[in-house]
Coordinates of C-alpha atoms in Angstrom, one line a residue:
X10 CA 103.4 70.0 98.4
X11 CA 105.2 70.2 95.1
X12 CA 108.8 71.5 96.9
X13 CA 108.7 68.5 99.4
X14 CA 112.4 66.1 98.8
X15 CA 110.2 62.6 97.6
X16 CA 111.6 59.2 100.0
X17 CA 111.0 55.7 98.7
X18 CA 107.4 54.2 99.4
X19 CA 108.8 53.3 103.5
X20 CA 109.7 56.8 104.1
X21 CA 113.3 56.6 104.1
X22 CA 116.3 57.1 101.6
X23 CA 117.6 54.3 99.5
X24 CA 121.4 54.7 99.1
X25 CA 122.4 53.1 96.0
X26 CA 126.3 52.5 95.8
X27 CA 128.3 53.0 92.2
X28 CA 129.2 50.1 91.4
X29 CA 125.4 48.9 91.8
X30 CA 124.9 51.5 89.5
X31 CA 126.7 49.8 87.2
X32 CA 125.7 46.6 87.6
X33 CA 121.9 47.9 87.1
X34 CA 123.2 49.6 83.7
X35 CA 124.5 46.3 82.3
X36 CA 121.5 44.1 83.4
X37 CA 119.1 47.1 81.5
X38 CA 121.2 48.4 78.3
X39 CA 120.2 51.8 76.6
X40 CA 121.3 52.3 73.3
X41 CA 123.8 55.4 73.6
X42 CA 122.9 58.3 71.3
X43 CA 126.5 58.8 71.2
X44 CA 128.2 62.4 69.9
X45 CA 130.6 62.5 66.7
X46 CA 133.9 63.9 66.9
X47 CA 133.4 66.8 65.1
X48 CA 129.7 67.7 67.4
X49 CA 130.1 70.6 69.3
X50 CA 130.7 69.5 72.8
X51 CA 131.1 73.3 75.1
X52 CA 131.0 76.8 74.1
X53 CA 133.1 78.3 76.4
X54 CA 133.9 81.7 77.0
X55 CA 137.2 83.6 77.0
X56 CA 138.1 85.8 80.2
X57 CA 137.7 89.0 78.5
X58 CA 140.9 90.1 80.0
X59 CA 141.4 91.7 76.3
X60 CA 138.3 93.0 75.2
X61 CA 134.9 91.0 75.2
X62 CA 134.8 88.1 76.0
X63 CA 133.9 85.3 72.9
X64 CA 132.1 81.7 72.7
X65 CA 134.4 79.4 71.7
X66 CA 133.4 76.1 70.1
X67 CA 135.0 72.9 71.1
X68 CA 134.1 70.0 70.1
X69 CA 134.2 66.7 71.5
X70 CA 137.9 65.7 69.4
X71 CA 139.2 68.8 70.3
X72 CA 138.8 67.9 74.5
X73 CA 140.0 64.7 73.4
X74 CA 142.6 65.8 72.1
X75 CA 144.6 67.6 74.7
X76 CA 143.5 65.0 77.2
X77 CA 144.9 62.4 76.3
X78 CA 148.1 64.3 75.1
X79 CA 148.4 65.4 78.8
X80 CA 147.6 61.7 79.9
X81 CA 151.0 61.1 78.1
X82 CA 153.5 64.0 79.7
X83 CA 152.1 63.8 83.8
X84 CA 153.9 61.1 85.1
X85 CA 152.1 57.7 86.6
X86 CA 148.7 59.5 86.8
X87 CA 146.3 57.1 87.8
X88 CA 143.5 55.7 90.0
X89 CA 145.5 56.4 93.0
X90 CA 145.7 60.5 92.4
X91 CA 143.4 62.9 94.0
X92 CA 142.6 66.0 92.2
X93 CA 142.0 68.9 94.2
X94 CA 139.0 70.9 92.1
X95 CA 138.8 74.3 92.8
X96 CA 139.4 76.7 90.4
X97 CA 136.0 77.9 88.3
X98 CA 134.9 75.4 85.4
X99 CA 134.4 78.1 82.9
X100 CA 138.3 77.9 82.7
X101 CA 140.1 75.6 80.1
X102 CA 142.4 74.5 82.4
X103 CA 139.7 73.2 84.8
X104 CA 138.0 71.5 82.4
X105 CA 140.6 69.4 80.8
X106 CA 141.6 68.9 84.1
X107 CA 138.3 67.1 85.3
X108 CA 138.4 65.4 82.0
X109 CA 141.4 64.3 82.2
X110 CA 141.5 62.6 86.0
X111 CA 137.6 60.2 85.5
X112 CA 139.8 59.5 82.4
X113 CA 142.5 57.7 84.4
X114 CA 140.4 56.3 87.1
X115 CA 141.4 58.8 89.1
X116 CA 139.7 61.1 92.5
X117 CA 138.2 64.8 92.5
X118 CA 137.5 66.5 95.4
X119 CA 136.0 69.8 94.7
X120 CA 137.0 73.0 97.2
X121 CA 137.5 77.0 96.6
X122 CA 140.2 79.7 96.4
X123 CA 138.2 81.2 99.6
X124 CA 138.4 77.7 101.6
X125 CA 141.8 76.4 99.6
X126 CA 143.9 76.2 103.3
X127 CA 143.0 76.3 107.0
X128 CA 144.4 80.1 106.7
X129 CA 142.0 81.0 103.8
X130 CA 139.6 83.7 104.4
X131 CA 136.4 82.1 104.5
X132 CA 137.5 79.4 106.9
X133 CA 136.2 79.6 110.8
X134 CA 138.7 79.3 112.8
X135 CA 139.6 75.8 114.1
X136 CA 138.3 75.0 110.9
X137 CA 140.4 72.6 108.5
X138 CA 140.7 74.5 104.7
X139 CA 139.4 72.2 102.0
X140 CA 143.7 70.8 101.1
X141 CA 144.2 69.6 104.8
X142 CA 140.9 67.3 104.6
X143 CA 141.1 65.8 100.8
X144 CA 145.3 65.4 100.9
X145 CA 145.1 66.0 97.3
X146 CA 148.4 64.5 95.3
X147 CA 147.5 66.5 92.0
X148 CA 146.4 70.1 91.5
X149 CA 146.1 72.9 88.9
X150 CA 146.7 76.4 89.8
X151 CA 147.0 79.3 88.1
X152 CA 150.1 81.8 89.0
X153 CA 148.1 84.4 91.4
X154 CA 147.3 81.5 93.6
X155 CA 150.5 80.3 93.6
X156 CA 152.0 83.6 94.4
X157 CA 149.9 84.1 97.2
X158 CA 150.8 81.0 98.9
X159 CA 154.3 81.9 98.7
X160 CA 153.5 85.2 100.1
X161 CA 151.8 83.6 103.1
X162 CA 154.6 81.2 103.9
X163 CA 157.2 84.1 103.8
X164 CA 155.0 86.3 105.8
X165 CA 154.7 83.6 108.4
X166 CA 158.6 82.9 108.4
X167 CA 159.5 86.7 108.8
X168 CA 156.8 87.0 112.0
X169 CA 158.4 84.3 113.8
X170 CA 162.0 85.7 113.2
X171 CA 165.0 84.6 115.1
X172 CA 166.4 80.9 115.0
X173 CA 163.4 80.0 112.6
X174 CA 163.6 82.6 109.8
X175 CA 167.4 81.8 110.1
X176 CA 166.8 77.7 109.6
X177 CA 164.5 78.4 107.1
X178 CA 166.7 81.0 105.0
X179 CA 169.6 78.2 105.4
X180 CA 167.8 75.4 104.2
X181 CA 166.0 76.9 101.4
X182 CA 169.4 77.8 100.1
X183 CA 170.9 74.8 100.3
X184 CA 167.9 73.3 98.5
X185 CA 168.4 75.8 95.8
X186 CA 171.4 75.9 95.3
X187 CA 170.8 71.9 94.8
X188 CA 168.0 72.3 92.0
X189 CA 170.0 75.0 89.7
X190 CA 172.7 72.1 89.9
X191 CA 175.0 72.9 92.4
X192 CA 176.8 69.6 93.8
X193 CA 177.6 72.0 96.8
X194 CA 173.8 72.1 97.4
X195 CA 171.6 70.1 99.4
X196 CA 171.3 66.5 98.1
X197 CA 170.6 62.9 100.0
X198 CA 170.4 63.1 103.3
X199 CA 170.7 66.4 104.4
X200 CA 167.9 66.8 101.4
X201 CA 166.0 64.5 103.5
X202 CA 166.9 66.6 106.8
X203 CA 165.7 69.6 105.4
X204 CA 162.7 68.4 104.1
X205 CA 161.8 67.1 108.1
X206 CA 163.4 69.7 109.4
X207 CA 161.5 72.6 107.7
X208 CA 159.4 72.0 104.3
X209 CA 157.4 69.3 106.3
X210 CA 155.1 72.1 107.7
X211 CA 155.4 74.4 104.4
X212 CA 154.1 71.3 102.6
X213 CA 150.5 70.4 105.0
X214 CA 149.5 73.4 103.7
X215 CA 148.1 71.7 100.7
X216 CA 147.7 68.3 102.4
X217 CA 150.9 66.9 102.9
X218 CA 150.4 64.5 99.8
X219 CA 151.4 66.9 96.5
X220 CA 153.5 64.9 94.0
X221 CA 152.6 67.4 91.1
X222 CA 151.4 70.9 90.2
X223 CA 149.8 72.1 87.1
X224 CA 150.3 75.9 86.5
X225 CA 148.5 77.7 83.7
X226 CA 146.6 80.3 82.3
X227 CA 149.6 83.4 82.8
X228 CA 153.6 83.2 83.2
X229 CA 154.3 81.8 86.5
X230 CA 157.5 84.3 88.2
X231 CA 160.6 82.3 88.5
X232 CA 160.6 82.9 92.4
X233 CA 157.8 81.4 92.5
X234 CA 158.3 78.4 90.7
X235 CA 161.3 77.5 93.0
X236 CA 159.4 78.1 95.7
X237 CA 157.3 75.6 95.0
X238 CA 160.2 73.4 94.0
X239 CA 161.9 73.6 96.9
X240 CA 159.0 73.9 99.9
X241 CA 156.7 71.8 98.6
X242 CA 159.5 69.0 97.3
X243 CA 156.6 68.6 93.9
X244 CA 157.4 69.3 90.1
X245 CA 155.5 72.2 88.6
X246 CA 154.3 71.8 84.8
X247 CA 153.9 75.1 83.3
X248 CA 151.7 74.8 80.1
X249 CA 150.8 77.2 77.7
X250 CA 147.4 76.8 75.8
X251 CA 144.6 79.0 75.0
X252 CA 140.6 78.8 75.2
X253 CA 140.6 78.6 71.3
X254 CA 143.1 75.8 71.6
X255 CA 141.4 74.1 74.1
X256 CA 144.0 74.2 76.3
X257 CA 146.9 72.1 74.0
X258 CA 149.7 73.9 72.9
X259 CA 153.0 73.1 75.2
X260 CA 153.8 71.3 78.3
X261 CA 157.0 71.3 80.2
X262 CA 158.8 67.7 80.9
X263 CA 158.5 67.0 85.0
X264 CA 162.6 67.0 85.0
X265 CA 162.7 70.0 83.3
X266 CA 164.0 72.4 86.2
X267 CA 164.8 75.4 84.3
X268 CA 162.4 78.5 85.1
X269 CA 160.4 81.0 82.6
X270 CA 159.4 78.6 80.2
X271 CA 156.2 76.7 78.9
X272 CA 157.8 73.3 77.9
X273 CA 157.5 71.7 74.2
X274 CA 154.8 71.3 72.2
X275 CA 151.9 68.8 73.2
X276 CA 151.5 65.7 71.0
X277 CA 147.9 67.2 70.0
X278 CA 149.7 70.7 69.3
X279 CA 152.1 71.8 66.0
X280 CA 153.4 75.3 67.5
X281 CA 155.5 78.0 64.9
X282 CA 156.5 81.5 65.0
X283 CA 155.6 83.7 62.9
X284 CA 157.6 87.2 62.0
X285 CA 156.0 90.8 63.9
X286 CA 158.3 93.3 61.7
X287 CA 155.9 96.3 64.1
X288 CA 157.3 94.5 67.5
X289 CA 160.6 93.7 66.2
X290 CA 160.5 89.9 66.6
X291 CA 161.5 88.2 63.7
X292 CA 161.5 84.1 63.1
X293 CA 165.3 84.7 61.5
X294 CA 166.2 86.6 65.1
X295 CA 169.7 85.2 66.7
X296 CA 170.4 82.9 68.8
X297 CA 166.7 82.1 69.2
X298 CA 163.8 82.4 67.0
X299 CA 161.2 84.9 67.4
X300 CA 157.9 85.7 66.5
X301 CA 154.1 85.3 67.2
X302 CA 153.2 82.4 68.5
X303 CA 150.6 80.3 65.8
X304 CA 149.2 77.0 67.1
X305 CA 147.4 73.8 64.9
X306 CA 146.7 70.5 65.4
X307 CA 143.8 68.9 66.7
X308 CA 142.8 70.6 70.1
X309 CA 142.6 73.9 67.8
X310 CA 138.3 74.8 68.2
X311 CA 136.1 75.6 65.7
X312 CA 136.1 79.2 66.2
X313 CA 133.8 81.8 68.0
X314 CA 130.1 81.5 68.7
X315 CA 128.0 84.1 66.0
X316 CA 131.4 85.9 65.6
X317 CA 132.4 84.7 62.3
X318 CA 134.5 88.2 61.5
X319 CA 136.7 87.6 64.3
X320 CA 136.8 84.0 63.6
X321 CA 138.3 84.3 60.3
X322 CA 141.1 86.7 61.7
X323 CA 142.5 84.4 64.0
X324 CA 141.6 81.4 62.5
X325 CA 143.6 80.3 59.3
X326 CA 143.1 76.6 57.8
X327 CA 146.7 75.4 55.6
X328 CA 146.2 73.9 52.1
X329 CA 146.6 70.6 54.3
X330 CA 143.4 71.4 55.7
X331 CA 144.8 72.1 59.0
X332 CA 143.5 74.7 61.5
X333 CA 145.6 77.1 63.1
X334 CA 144.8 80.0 65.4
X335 CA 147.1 83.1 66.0
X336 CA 147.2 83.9 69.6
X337 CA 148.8 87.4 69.5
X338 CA 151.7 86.4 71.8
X339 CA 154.8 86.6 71.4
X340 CA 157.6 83.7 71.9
X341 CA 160.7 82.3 71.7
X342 CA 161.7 78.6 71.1
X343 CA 165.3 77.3 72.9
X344 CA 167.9 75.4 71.4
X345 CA 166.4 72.1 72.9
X346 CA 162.4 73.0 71.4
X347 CA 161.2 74.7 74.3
X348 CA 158.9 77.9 74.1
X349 CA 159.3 80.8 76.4
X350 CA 156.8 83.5 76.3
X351 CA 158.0 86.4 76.2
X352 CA 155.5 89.2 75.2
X353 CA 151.9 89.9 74.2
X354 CA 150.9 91.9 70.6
X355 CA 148.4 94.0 72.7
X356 CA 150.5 94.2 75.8
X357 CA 153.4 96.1 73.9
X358 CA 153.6 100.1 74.2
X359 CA 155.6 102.7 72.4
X360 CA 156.6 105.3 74.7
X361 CA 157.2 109.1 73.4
X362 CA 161.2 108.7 72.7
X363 CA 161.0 105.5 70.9
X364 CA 160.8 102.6 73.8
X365 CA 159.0 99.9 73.8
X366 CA 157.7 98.5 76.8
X367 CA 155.7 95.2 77.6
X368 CA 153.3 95.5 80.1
X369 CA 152.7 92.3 81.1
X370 CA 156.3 91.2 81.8
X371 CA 157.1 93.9 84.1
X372 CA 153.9 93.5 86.2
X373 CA 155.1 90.1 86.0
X374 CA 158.4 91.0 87.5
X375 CA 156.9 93.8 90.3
X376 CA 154.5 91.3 91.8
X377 CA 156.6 89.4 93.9
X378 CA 156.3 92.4 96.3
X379 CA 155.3 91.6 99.8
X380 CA 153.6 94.9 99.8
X381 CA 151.6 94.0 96.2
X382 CA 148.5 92.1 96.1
X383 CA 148.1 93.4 92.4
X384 CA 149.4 95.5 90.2
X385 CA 148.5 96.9 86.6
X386 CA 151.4 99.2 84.4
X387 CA 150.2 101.8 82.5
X388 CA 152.2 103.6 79.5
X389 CA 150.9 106.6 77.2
X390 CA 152.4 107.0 73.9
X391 CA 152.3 111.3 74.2
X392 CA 154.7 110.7 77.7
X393 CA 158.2 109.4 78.6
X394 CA 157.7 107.6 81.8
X395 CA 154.8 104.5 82.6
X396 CA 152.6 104.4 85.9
X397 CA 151.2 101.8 87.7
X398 CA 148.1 101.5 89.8
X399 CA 149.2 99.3 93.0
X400 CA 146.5 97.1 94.9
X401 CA 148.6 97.3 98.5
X402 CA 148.8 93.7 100.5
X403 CA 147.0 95.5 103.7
X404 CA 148.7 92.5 105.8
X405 CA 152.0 93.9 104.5
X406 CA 151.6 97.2 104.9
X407 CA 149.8 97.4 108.3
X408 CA 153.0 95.3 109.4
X409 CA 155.3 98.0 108.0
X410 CA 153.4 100.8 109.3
X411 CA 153.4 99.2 113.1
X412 CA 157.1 98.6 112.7
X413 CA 157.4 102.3 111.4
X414 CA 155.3 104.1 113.8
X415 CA 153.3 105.2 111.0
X416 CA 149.5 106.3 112.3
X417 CA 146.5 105.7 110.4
X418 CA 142.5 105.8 111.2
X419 CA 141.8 102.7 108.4
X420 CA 143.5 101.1 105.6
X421 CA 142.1 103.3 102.7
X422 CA 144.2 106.5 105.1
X423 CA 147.0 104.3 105.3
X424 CA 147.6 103.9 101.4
X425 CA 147.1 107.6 100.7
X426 CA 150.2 108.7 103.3
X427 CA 153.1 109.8 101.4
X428 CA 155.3 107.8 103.2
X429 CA 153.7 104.5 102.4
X430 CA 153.6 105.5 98.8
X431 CA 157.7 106.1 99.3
X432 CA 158.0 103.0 100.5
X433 CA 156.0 100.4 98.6
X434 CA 157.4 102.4 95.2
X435 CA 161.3 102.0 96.5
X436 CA 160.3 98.0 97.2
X437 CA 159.3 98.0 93.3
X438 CA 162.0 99.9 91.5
X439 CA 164.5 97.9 93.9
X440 CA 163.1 94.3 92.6
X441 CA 162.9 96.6 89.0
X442 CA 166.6 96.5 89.6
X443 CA 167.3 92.9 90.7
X444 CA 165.4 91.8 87.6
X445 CA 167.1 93.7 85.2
X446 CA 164.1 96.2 84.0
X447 CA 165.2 98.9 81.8
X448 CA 164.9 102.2 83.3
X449 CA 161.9 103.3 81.4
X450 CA 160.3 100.3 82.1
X451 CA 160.0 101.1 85.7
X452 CA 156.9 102.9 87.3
X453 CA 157.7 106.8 88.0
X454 CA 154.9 107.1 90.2
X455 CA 152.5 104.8 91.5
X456 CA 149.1 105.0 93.2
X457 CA 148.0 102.9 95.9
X458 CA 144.6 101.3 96.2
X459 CA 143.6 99.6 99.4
X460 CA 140.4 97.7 98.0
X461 CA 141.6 94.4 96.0
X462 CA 140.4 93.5 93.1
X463 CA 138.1 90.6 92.1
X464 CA 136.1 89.1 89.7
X465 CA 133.0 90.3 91.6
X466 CA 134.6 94.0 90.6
X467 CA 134.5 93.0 86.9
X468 CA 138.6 94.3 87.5
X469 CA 139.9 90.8 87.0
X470 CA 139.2 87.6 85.4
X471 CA 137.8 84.2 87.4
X472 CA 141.5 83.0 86.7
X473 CA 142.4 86.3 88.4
X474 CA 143.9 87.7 85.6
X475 CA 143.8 91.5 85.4
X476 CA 141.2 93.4 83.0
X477 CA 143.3 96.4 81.3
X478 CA 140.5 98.3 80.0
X479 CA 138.3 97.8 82.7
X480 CA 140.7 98.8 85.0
X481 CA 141.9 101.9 82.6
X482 CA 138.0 103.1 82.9
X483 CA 137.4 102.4 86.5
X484 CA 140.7 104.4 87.2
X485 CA 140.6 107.2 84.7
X486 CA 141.2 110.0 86.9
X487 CA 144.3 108.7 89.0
X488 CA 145.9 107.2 86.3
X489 CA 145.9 111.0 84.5
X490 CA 146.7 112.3 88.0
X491 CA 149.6 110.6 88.2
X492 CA 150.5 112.1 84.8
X493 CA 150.2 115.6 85.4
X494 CA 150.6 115.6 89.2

């Protein structure tokens, strides 16, 4: 039959190892049709977390480009790293990523978010999740990951209570107390204590093995970031890049230990500010420049795929021929060269009264609830106040409702209850409050949804970043409840 697997002539598979395969290759050379710099090498997608999504054209110098810039900042990459290869390919971190490892001589092992751990939801039980068997040493993430592994550990720590919660609580503050630069913190050996101690466990989670962690593709929350510092004893890069810019743009230096920002610019990558009079961020602003961010260089793509309006809106070429792209967010570069993201052109609202309020950094700030899987802030221009539509953590809440005495038939009846809705709002506008948020800035009301949201929904990207409009349409009629209610 035509669907039958074909074996070699004696019935039986031939396994042919690599390096035969390239000793065969040598002893028979084919002469390579190779591509040119400037070929088009993937038309990638962006997430459509803004709108549409668009083709964007690389070519084969722009991949080349941030790879081997990032071959210069992560430290000793080589043949003896294993890359951990699970987010979806369609993303631009992913893709320089599995570039960038063959390109030292390094390992991938490919997994999935659903199989990441041996507690991820897709693994049977007994089952070891796709970190404990590989013991990767390098991975990229992207922040929602991140946060929910945080989220798990704390969950864990608070269950088991008592003399453990209290270790743990002791030794992560000693440990932080180290890494913001406290000689009163935990160095040397009681470093090393802690680490056996208490972080050993925290770090088999992902294998045991993690020297460093690449985080991308949205601002990673400062709680998060020491977290990982601390539990899993590994550096965490934050870059900033873009699809259009192939991923280059900025990378943070491995020692750098400060939180909230995106490092300095790539070798591939010129990065400048540019004044937003309408957002009030201005290049001239004291003590740190302000403006949108505007990126050139040679990781910058070609532009989008049949789109050639929206190409040449974003897209500008100097009289030096270089390409730059505007990426419509906002920044800020530190005394020492270091950009820190700090809004989003489209993300910016203008309440009735006169406020201005971004979205995106105080769903940034709110997320780091235990009782918030997701979250998305909504503000209308015709009212004083912004909502937010609340994804509950049902793990969270179930637990709070248990400890409460708080009955419920399901999990859907458990997020409509008033009281719940008290009590997962008063956990946001208290963390509102611990991280500074302006009044107005704050949800007045909130409604609680007990489905999450995925990329199977069409509600958030494959990166798990949220959709805004989609959401906005899906949720019409709660979010103008929540206005006239």
């Amino acid at each position: 039959m035509d669907d039958e697997i074909p074996t070699s002539a004696s019935g039986r598979w031939t396994i042919t190892s690599f390096a035969d395969v390239e000793r065969i290759g040598c002893e028979n050379p084919v002469v390579a049709d190779l591509p040119l710099s400037a070929d088009v090498a993937v038309i990638m997608y962006t997430s459509g977390s803004t709108g549409l999504p668009k083709g964007v054209m690389m070519t084969h110098g722009n991949v080349l480009a941030t790879v081997s810039a990032v071959m210069t900042i992560v430290p000793g990459l080589g043949s003896k790293d294993v890359y951990l290869a699970y987010l979806p390919l369609a993303h631009i971190l992913e893709l320089v990523a599995e570039n960038l490892i063959p390109a030292v001589g390094g390992v991938i092992g490919y997994g999935a978010p659903l199989t990441l751990t041996d507690t991820s939801s897709k693994i049977k039980a007994g089952t070891k999740g796709d970190a404990t068997v590989l013991s990767p040493t390098v991975m990229a993430s992207v922040p929602a990951i991140l946060d929910r592994v945080r989220e798990g550990v704390l969950k864990k720590v608070d269950a088991k209570g008592g003399l453990s919660k209290k270790l743990f609580d002791l030794a992560y503050a000693r440990r932080l107390s180290a890494i913001n630069g406290s000689w009163a913190g935990a160095w040397g050996l009681e470093k090393l204590l802690w680490n056996f101690l208490v972080f050993k466990k925290v770090r088999a989670i992902l294998g045991g093995r993690i020297r460093f962690l690449l985080s991308g593709g949205a601002p990673l929350s400062a709680d998060t970031q020491r977290f990982i510092n601390i539990c899993l004893g590994a550096p965490i890069g934050q870059g900033y890049g873009l699809t259009e810019t192939c991923a280059g743009a900025t990378f943070s230096e491995v020692d750098d230990t400060s939180v909230g920002r995106v490092g300095s610019p790539l070798p591939c990558s010129f990065v400048k500010l540019i004044d937003w009079p309408e957002g009030r961020y201005l290049s001239s602003d004291s003590p740190m420049p302000r403006g949108e961010i505007v990126v050139g260089g040679p990781s910058v793509t070609l532009g989008y795929f049949k789109n050639e309006e929206k190409t040449k809106e974003v897209y500008k070429v100097d009289e030096r021929g270089m390409r730059w792209f505007y990426t419509g967010d906002i920044g800020q570069f530190h005394a020492d060269g270091c950009l820190e993201i700090i809004d989003r052109k489209k993300d910016i609202v203008k309440l009735q009264h006169g406020e201005y309020v971004s979205l995106g950094k105080v769903e940034a700030a709110l997320i780091i609830s235990t009782y918030v899987d997701n979250i998305m802030l909504h503000a209308d221009p015709f009212h004083s106040y912004c909502v937010a539509l609340v994804v509950a953590s049902q793990c969270a809440v179930e637990d709070w409702a248990s400890k409460q005495g708080v009955a419920f038939t399901d999990f859907a009846d458990l997020c409509e209850k008033e009281e719940t809705v008290k009590e997962v709002h008063s956990s946001l506008v208290l963390i509102a409050k611990k991280s500074r948020l302006e009044k107005f800035e704050i949800p007045a009301k909130i409604k609680l949804l007990s489905t999450p949201w995925t990329p199977e929904s069409g509600l958030v990207t494959a990166a798990l970043k949220i959709k805004r409009e989609a959401i906005r349409k899906a949720f019409s009629e709660d979010l103008a409840k929540l206005y006239t209610s």
